[in-house]
CSV table of C-alpha atoms and ligand atoms in Angstrom, one decimal:
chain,number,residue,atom,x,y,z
J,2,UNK,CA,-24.4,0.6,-1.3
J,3,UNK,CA,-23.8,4.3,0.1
J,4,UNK,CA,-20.6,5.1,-0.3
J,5,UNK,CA,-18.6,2.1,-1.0
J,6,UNK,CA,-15.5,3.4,-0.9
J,7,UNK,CA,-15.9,4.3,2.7
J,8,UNK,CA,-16.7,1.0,3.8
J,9,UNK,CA,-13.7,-0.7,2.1
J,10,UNK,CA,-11.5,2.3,3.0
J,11,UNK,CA,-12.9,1.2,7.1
J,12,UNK,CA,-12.1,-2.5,6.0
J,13,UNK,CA,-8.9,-1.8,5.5
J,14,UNK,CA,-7.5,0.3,8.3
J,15,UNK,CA,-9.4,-2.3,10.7
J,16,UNK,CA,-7.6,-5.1,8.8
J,17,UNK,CA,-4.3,-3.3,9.4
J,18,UNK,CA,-3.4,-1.3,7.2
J,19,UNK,CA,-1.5,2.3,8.1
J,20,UNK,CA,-2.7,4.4,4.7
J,21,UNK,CA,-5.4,3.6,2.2
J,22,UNK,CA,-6.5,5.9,-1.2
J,23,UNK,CA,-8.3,5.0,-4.2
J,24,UNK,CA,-7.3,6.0,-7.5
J,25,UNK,CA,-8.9,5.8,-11.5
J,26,UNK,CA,-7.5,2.6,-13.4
J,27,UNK,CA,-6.6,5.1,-16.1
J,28,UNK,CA,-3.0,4.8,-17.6
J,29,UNK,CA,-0.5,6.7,-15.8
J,30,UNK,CA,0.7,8.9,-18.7
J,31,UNK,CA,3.1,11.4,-16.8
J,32,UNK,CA,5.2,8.1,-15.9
J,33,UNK,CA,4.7,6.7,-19.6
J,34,UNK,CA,6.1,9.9,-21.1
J,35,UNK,CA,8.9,9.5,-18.3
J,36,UNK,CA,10.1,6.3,-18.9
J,37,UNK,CA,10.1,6.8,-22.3
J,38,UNK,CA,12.8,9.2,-21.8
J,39,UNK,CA,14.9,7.1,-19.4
J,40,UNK,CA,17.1,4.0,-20.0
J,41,UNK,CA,15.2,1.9,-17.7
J,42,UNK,CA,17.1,-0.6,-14.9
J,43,UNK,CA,16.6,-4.7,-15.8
J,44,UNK,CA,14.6,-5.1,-12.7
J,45,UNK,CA,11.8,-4.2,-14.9
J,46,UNK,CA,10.5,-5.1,-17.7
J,47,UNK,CA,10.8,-3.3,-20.8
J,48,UNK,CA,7.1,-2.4,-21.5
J,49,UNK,CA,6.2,0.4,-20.7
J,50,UNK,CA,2.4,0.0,-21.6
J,51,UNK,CA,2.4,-3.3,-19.1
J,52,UNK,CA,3.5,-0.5,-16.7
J,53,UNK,CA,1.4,2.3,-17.0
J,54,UNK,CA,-1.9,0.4,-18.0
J,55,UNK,CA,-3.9,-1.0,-15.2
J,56,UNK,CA,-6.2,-2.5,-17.5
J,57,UNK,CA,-3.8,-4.7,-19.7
J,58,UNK,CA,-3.7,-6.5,-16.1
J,59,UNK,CA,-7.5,-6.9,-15.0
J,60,UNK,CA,-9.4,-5.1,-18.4
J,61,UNK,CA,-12.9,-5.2,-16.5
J,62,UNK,CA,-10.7,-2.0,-13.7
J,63,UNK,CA,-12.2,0.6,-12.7
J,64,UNK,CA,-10.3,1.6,-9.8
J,65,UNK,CA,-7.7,0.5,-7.8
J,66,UNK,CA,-7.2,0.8,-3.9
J,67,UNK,CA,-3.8,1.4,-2.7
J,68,UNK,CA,-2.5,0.5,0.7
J,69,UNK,CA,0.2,0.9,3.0
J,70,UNK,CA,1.8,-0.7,5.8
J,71,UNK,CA,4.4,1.6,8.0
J,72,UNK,CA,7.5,-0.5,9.2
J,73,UNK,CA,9.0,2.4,10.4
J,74,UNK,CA,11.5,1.2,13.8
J,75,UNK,CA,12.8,2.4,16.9
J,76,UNK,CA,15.5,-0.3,17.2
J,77,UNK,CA,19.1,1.4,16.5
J,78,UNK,CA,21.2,-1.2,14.9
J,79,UNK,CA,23.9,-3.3,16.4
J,80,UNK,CA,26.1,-6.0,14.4
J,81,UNK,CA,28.6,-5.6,12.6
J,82,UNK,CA,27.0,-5.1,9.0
J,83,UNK,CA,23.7,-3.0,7.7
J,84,UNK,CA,21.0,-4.7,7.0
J,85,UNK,CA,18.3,-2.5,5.5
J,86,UNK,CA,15.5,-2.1,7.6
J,87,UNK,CA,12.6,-3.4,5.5
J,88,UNK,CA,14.1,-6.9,5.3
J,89,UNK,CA,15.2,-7.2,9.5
J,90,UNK,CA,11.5,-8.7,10.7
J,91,UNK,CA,9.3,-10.9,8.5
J,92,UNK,CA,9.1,-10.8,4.9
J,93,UNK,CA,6.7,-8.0,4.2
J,94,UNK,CA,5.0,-9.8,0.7
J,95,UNK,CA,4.1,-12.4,3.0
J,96,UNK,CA,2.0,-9.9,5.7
J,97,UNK,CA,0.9,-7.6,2.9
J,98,UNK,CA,-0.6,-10.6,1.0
J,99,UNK,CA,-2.4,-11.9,4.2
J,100,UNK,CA,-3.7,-8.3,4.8
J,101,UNK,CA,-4.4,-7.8,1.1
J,102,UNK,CA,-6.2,-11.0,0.9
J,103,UNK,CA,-8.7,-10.2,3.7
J,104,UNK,CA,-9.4,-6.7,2.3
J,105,UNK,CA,-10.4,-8.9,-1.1
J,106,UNK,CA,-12.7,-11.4,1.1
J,107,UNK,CA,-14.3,-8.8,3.1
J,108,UNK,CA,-15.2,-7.0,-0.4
J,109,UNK,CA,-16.4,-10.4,-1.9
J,110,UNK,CA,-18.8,-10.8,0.8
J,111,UNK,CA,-19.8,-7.1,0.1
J,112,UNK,CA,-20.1,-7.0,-3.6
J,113,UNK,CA,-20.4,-11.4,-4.3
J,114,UNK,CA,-18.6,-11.7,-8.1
J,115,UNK,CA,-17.0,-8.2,-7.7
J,116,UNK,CA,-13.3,-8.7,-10.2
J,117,UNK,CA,-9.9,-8.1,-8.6
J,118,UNK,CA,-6.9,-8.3,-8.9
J,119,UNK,CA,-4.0,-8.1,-6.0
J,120,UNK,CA,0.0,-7.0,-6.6
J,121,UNK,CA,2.4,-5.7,-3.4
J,122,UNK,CA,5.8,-5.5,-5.5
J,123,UNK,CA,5.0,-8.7,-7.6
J,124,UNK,CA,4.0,-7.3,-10.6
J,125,UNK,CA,5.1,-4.8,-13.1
J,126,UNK,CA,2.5,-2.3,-12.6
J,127,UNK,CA,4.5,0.6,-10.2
J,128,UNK,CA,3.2,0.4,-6.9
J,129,UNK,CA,4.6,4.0,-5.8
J,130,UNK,CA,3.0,5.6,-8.7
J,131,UNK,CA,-0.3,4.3,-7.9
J,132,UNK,CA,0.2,4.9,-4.3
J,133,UNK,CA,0.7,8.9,-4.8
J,134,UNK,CA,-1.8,9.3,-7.4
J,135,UNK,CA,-4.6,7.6,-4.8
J,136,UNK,CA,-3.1,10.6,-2.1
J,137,UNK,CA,-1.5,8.0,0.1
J,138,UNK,CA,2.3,10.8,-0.2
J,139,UNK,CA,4.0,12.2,-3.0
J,140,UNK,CA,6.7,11.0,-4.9
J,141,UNK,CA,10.1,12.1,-3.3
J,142,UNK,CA,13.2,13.9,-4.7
J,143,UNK,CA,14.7,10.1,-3.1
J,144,UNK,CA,12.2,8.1,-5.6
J,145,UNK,CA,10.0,6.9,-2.4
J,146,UNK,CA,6.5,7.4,-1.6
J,147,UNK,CA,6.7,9.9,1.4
J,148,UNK,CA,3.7,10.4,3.7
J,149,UNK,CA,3.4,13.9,5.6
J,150,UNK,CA,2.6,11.5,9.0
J,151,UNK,CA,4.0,8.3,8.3
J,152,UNK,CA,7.5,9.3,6.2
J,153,UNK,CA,8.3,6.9,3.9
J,154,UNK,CA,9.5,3.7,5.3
J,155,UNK,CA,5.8,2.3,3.6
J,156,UNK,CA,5.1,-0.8,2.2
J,157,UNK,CA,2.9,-0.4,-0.5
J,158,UNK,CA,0.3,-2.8,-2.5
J,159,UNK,CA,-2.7,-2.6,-4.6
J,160,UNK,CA,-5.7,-4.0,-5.5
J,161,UNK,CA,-7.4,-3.8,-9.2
J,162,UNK,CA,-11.1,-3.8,-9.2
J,163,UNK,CA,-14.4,-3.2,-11.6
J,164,UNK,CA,-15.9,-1.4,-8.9
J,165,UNK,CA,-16.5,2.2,-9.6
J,166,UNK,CA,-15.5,4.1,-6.5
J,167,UNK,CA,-14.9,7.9,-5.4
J,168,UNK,CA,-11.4,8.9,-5.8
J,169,UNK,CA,-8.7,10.4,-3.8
J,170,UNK,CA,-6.8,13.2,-4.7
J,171,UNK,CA,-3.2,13.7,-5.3
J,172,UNK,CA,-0.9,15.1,-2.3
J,173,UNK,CA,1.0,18.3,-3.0
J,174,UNK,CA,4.9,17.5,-3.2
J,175,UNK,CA,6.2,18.5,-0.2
J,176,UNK,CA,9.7,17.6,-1.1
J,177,UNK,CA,11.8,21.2,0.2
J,178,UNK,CA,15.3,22.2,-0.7
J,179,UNK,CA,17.0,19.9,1.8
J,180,UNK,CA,18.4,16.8,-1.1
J,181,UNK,CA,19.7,15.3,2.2
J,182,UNK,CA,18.8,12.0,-0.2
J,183,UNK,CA,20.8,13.3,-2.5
J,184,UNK,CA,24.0,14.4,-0.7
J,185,UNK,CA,23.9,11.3,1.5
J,186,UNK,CA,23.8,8.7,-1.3
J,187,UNK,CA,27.1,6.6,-0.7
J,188,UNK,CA,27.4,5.3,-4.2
J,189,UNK,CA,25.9,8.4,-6.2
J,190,UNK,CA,23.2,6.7,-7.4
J,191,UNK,CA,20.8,9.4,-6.7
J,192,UNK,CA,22.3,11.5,-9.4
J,193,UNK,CA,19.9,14.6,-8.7
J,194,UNK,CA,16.4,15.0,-7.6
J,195,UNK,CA,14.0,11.8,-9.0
J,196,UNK,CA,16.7,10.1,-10.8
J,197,UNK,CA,18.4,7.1,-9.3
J,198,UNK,CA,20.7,5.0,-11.5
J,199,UNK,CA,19.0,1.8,-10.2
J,200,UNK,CA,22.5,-0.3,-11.1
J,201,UNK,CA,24.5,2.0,-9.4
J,202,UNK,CA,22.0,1.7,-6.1
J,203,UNK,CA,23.3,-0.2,-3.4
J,204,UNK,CA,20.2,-1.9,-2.8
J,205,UNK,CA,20.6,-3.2,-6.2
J,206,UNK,CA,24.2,-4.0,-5.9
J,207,UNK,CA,23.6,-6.3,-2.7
J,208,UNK,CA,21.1,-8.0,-4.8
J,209,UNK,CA,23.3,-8.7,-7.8
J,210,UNK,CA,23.9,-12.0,-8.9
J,211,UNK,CA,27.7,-13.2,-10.5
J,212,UNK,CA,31.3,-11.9,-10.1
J,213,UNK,CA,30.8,-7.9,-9.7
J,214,UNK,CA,33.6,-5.5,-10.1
J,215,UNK,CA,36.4,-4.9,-7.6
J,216,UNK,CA,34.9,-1.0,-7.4
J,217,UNK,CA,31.6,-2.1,-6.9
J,218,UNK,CA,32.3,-4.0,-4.2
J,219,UNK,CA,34.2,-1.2,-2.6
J,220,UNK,CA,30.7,0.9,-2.8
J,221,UNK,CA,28.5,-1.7,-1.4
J,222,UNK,CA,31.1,-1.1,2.2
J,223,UNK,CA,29.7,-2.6,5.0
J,224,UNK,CA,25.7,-3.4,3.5
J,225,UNK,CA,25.0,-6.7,3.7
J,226,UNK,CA,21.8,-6.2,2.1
J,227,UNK,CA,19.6,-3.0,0.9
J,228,UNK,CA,20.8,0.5,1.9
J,229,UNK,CA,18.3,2.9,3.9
J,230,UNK,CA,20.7,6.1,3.6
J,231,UNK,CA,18.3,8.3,1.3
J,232,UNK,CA,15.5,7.5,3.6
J,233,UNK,CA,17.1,7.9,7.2
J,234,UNK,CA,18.8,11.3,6.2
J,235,UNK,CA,15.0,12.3,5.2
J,236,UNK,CA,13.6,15.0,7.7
J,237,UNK,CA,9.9,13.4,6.6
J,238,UNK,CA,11.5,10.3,8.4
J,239,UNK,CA,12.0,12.3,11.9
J,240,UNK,CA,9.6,11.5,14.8
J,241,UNK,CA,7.0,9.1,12.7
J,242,UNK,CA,5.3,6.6,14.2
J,243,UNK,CA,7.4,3.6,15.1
J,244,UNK,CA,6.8,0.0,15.3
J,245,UNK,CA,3.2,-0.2,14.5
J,246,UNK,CA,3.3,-3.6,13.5
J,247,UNK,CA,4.7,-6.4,15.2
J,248,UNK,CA,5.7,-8.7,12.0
J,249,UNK,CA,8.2,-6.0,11.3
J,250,UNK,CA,10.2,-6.4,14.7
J,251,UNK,CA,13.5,-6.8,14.0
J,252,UNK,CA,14.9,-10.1,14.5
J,253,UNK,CA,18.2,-10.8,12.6
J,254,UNK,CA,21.4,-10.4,13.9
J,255,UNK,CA,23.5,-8.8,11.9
J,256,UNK,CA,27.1,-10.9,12.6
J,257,UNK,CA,29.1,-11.8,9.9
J,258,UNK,CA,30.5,-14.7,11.2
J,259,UNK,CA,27.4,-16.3,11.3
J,260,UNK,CA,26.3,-15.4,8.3
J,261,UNK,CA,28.9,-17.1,6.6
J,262,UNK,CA,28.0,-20.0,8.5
J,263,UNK,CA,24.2,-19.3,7.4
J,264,UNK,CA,23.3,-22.7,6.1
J,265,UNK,CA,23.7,-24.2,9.7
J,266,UNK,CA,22.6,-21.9,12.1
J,267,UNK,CA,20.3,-23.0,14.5
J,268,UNK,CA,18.0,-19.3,13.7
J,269,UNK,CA,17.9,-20.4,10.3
J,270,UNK,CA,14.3,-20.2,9.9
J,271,UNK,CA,14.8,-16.3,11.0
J,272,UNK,CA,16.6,-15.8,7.8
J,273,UNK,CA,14.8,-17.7,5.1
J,274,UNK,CA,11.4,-15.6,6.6
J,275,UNK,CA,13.0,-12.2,5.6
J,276,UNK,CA,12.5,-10.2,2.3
J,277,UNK,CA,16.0,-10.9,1.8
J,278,UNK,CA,16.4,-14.1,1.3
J,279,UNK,CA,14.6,-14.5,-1.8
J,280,UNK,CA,18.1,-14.7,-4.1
J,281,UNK,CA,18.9,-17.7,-1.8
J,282,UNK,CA,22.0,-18.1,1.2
J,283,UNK,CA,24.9,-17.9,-1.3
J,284,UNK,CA,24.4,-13.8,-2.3
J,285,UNK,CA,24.2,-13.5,1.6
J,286,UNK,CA,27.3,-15.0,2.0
J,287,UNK,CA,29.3,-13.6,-0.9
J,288,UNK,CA,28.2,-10.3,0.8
J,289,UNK,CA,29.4,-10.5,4.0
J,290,UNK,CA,32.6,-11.7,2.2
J,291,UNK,CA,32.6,-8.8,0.6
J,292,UNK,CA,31.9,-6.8,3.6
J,293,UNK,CA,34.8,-7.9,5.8
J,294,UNK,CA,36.9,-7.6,2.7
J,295,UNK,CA,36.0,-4.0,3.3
J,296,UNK,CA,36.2,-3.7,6.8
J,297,UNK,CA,39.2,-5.1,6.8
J,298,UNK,CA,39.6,-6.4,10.3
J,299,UNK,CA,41.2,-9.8,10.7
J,300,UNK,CA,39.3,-10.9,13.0
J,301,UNK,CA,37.3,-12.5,10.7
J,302,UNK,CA,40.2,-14.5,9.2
J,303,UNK,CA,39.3,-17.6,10.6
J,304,UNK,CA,36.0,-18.0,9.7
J,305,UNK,CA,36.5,-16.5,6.4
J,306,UNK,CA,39.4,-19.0,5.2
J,307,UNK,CA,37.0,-22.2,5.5
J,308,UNK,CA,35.3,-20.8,2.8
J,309,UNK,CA,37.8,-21.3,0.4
J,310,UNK,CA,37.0,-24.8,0.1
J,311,UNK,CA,33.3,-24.4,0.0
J,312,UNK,CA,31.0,-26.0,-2.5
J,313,UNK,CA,30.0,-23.0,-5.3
J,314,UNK,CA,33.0,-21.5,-6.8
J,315,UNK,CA,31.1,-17.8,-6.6
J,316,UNK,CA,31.9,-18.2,-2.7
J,317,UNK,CA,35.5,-19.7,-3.4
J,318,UNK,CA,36.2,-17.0,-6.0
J,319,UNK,CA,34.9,-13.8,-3.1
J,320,UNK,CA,36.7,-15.9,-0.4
J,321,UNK,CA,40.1,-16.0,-2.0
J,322,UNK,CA,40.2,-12.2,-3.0
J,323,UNK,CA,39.1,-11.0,0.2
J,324,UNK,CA,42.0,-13.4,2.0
J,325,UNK,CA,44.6,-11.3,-0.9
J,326,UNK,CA,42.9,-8.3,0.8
J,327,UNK,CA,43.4,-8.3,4.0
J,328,UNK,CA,45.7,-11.6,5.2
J,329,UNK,CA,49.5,-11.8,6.1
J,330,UNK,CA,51.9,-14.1,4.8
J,331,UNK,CA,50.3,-17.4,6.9
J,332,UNK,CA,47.6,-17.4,4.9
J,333,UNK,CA,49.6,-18.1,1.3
J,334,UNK,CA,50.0,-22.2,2.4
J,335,UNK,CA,46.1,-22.5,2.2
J,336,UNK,CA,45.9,-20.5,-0.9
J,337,UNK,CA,48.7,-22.5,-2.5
J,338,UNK,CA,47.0,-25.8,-1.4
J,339,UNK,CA,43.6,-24.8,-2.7
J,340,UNK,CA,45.5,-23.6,-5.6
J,341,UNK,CA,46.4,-27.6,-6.4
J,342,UNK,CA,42.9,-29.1,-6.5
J,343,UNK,CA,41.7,-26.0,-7.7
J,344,UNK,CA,39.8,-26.9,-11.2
J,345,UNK,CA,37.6,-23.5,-11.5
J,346,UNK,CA,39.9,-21.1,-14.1
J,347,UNK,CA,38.2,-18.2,-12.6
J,348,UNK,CA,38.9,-18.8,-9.0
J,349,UNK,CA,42.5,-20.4,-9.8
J,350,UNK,CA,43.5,-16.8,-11.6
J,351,UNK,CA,41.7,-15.3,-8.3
J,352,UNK,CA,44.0,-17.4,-5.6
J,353,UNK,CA,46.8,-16.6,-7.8
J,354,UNK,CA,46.2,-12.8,-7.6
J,355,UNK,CA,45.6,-13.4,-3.6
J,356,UNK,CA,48.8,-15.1,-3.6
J,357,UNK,CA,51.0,-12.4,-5.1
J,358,UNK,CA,48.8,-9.6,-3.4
J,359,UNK,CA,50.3,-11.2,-0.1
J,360,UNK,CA,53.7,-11.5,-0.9
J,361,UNK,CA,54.1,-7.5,-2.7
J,362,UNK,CA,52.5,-6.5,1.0
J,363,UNK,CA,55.6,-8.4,3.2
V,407,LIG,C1,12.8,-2.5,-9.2
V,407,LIG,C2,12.7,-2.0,-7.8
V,407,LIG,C3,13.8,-1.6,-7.1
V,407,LIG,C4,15.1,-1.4,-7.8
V,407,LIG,C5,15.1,-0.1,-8.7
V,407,LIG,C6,14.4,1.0,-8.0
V,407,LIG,C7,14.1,2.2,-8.9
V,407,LIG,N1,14.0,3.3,-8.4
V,407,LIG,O1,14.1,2.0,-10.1
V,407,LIG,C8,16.1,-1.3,-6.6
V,407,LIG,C9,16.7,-2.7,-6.3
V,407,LIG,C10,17.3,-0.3,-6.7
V,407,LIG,C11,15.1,-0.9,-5.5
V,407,LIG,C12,15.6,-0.3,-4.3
V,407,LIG,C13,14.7,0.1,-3.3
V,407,LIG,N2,13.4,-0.3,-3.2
V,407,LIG,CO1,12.4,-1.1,-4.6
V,407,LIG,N3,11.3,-1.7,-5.9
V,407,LIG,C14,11.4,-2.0,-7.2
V,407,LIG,C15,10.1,-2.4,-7.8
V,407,LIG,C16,10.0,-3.9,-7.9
V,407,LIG,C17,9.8,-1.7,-9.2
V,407,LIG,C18,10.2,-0.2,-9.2
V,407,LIG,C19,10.4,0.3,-10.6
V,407,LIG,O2,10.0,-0.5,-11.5
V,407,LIG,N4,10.9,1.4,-10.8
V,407,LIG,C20,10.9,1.9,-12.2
V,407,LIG,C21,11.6,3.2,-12.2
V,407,LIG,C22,11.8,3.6,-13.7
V,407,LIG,O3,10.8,4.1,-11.5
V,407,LIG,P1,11.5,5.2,-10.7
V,407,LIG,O4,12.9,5.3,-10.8
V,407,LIG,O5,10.8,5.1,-9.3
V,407,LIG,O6,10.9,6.5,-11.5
V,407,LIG,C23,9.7,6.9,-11.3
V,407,LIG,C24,9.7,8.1,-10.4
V,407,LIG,O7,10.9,8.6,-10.0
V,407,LIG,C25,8.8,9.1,-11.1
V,407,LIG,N5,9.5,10.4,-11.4
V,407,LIG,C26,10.5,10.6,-12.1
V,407,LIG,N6,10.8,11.9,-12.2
V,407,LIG,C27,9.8,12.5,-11.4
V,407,LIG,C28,9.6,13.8,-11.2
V,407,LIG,C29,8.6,14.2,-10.3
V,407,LIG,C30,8.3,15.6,-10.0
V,407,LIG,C31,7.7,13.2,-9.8
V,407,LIG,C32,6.6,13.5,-8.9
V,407,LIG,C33,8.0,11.8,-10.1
V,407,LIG,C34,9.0,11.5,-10.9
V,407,LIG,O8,8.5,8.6,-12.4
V,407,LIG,C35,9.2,7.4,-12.6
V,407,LIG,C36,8.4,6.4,-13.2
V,407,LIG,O9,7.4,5.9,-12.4
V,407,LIG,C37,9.0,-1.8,-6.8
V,407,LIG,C38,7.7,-2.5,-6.7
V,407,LIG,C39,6.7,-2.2,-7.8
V,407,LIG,N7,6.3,-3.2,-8.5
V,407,LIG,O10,6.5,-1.0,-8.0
V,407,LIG,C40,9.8,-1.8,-5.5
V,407,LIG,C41,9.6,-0.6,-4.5
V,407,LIG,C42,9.6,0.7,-5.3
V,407,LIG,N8,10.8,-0.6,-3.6
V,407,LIG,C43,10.6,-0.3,-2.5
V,407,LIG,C44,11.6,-0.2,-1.5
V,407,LIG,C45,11.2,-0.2,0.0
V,407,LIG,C46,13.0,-0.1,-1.9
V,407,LIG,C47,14.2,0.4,-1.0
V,407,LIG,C48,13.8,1.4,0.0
V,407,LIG,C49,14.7,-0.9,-0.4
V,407,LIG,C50,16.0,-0.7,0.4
V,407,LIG,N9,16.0,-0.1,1.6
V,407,LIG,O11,17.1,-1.1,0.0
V,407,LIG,C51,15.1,0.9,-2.1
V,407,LIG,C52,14.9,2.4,-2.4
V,407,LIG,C53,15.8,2.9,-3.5
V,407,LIG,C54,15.2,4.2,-4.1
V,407,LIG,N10,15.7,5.3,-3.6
V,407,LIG,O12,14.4,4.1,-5.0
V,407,LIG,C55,9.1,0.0,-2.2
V,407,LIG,C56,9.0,1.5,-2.1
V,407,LIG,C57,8.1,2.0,-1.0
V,407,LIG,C58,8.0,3.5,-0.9
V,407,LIG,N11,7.7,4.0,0.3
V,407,LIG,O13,8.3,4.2,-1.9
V,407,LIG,C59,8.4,-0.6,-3.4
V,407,LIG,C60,7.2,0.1,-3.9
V,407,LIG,C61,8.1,-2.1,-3.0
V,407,LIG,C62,6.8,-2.1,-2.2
V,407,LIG,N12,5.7,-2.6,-2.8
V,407,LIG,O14,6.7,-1.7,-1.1
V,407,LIG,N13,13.9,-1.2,-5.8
């Protein structure tokens, strides 16, 4: 066929998609030498061939076709905790698989016995990487794929395929002199230009499982999940295109009270349908513990004290240090009472530290 890659290029912007680039299914050896000189975060694994080597995931590649969807939104946020953009409307793995999945059936019926392969961040080759060497942006001083038109709120996915089809080139980095990313990070993470200390990020944090350290709460402020700051400071993120696609519509509320009461709320279905609910209800709740911990405003009081009693001793343990945080003295009765049936060692040394944090504030 004339020009194949045009075709499937057409495919894919009538199927949806904002951006689409090819690229070689050569190794990506810039990154390889890169990693290799970096102490790498545990989200990924530790192979850096698996990585950089398209072919160790479909061997028959040739080239790979990189798309992107924009969920770039007008909506200014009101509630009373951040929830990063990407995960306020529908889970984006679910629409970029749909989307991905007719691209592969419209080249099937093309090319009939044509190998492919399909990942949108679920597996360990790096989307961004592949995204910027098929032209789609370049790789920001923030870490993101940024787009001259589109900025870089981008979903990105891929698909691996024998096919043998013209390549895109490269964009310039446009990155200038700004490091608003930089300067605006509110846990450091960004440490300079390209480097984030992924376990310092507070998209990370808000995903991290377990008891985390008293400072680390502190840094994760009022983010229930995610942390858009090195984007939103990003001039490339100034008058793009908004709300192009109508999966990504916002449609959580952001209240903490409800969120602690997330396992009953009637818009339950609103939650469980987002990108960020894939580490389950609990880490939501332990978050917006942790969040009115920080806030500090006692308004929250009553909602917060139930939890002290609730099932899973991670939300018991949260629960009684935010109550040391920010109650007054009526609060020590219910401590004290948990304290008795308390069998948890963790969360009794917790309630005892809430206790005597109460009493040294009267
Ligand atoms: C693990 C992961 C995370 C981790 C760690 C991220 C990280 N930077 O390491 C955490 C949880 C922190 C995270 C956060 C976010 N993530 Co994430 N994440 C991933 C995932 C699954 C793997 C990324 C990875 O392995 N990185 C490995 C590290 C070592 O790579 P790196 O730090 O980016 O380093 C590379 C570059 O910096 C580059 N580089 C280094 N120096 C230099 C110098 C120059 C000059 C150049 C050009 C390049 C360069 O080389 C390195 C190797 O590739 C990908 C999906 C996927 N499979 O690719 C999504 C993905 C990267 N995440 C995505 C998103 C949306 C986010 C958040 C914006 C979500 C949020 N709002 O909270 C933040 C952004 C944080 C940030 N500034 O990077 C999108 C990014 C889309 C885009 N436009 O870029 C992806 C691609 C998912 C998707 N398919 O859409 N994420």
């Amino acid at each position: 066929m004339p020009n194949l890659a045009k075709v499937i290029k057409k495919a894919a912007i009538n199927i949806g998609f904002d951006l689409v680039g090819i690229t070689s299914a050569e190794p990506f050896e810039d990154t390889a030498k890169r990693l290799n000189n970096r102490k790498l975060s545990s989200f990924i694994k530790n192979d850096i061939e698996l990585l950089t080597k398209p072919k160790l995931h479909l061997p028959s590649a040739r080239s790979i076709i990189a798309v992107a969807l924009s969920y770039a939104s007008s909506q200014k946020y009101n509630g009373d905790c951040y929830i990063s953009i990407y995960a306020r409307g529908r889970d984006y793995h679910h629409v970029m698989k749909n989307k991905l999945e007719k691209l592969m059936g419209f080249i099937r019926e093309i090319v009939p016995g044509v190998d492919m392969l399909t990942y949108s961040d679920t597996g360990p080759l790096l989307d961004r990487m592949i995204a910027s060497r098929a032209g789609l942006g370049w790789i920001g001083k923030n870490n993101n794929l940024i787009n001259p038109v589109y900025g870089s709120y981008l979903f990105l996915g891929e698909i691996l395929t024998n096919l043998e089809l013209e390549h895109n080139q490269p964009l310039n980095n446009q990155c200038c002199d700004c490091n608003l990313c930089i300067k605006n990070c509110p846990s450091s993470a960004l440490m300079e230009a390209y480097h984030l200390k992924a376990d310092r990020c507070i998209s990370y944090l808000t995903q991290k499982k377990g008891i985390i350290p008293e400072e680390e709460r502190e840094v994760i402020n009022n983010h229930l999940w995610g942390c858009d700051n090195c984007q939103d400071f990003c001039p490339y993120n100034k008058n793009v295109p908004t709300d192009l696609h109508e999966e990504f519509t916002p449609l959580l509320k952001a209240e903490l009270s409800e969120i602690l009461r997330i396992d009953n709320l009637a818009e339950r279905d609103l939650w469980t349908n987002s990108a960020l609910y894939w580490r389950g209800p609990r880490i939501l709740k332990r978050n917006a513990i942790i969040n009115i911990a920080n806030n500090g405003d006692r308004c929250y009081l009553s909602d917060l004290i139930q939890k002290i009693d609730d099932p899973s001793p991670i939300i018991r343990f949260y629960t009684a240090w935010a109550v040391g945080k920010i109650a007054s003295k009526e609060y020590i009765k219910t401590l004290n009472n948990r304290l008795l049936e308390e069998k948890d060692k963790d969360v009794r040394k917790e309630l005892k530290k809430a206790i005597n944090r109460i009493k040294r504030r009267i």
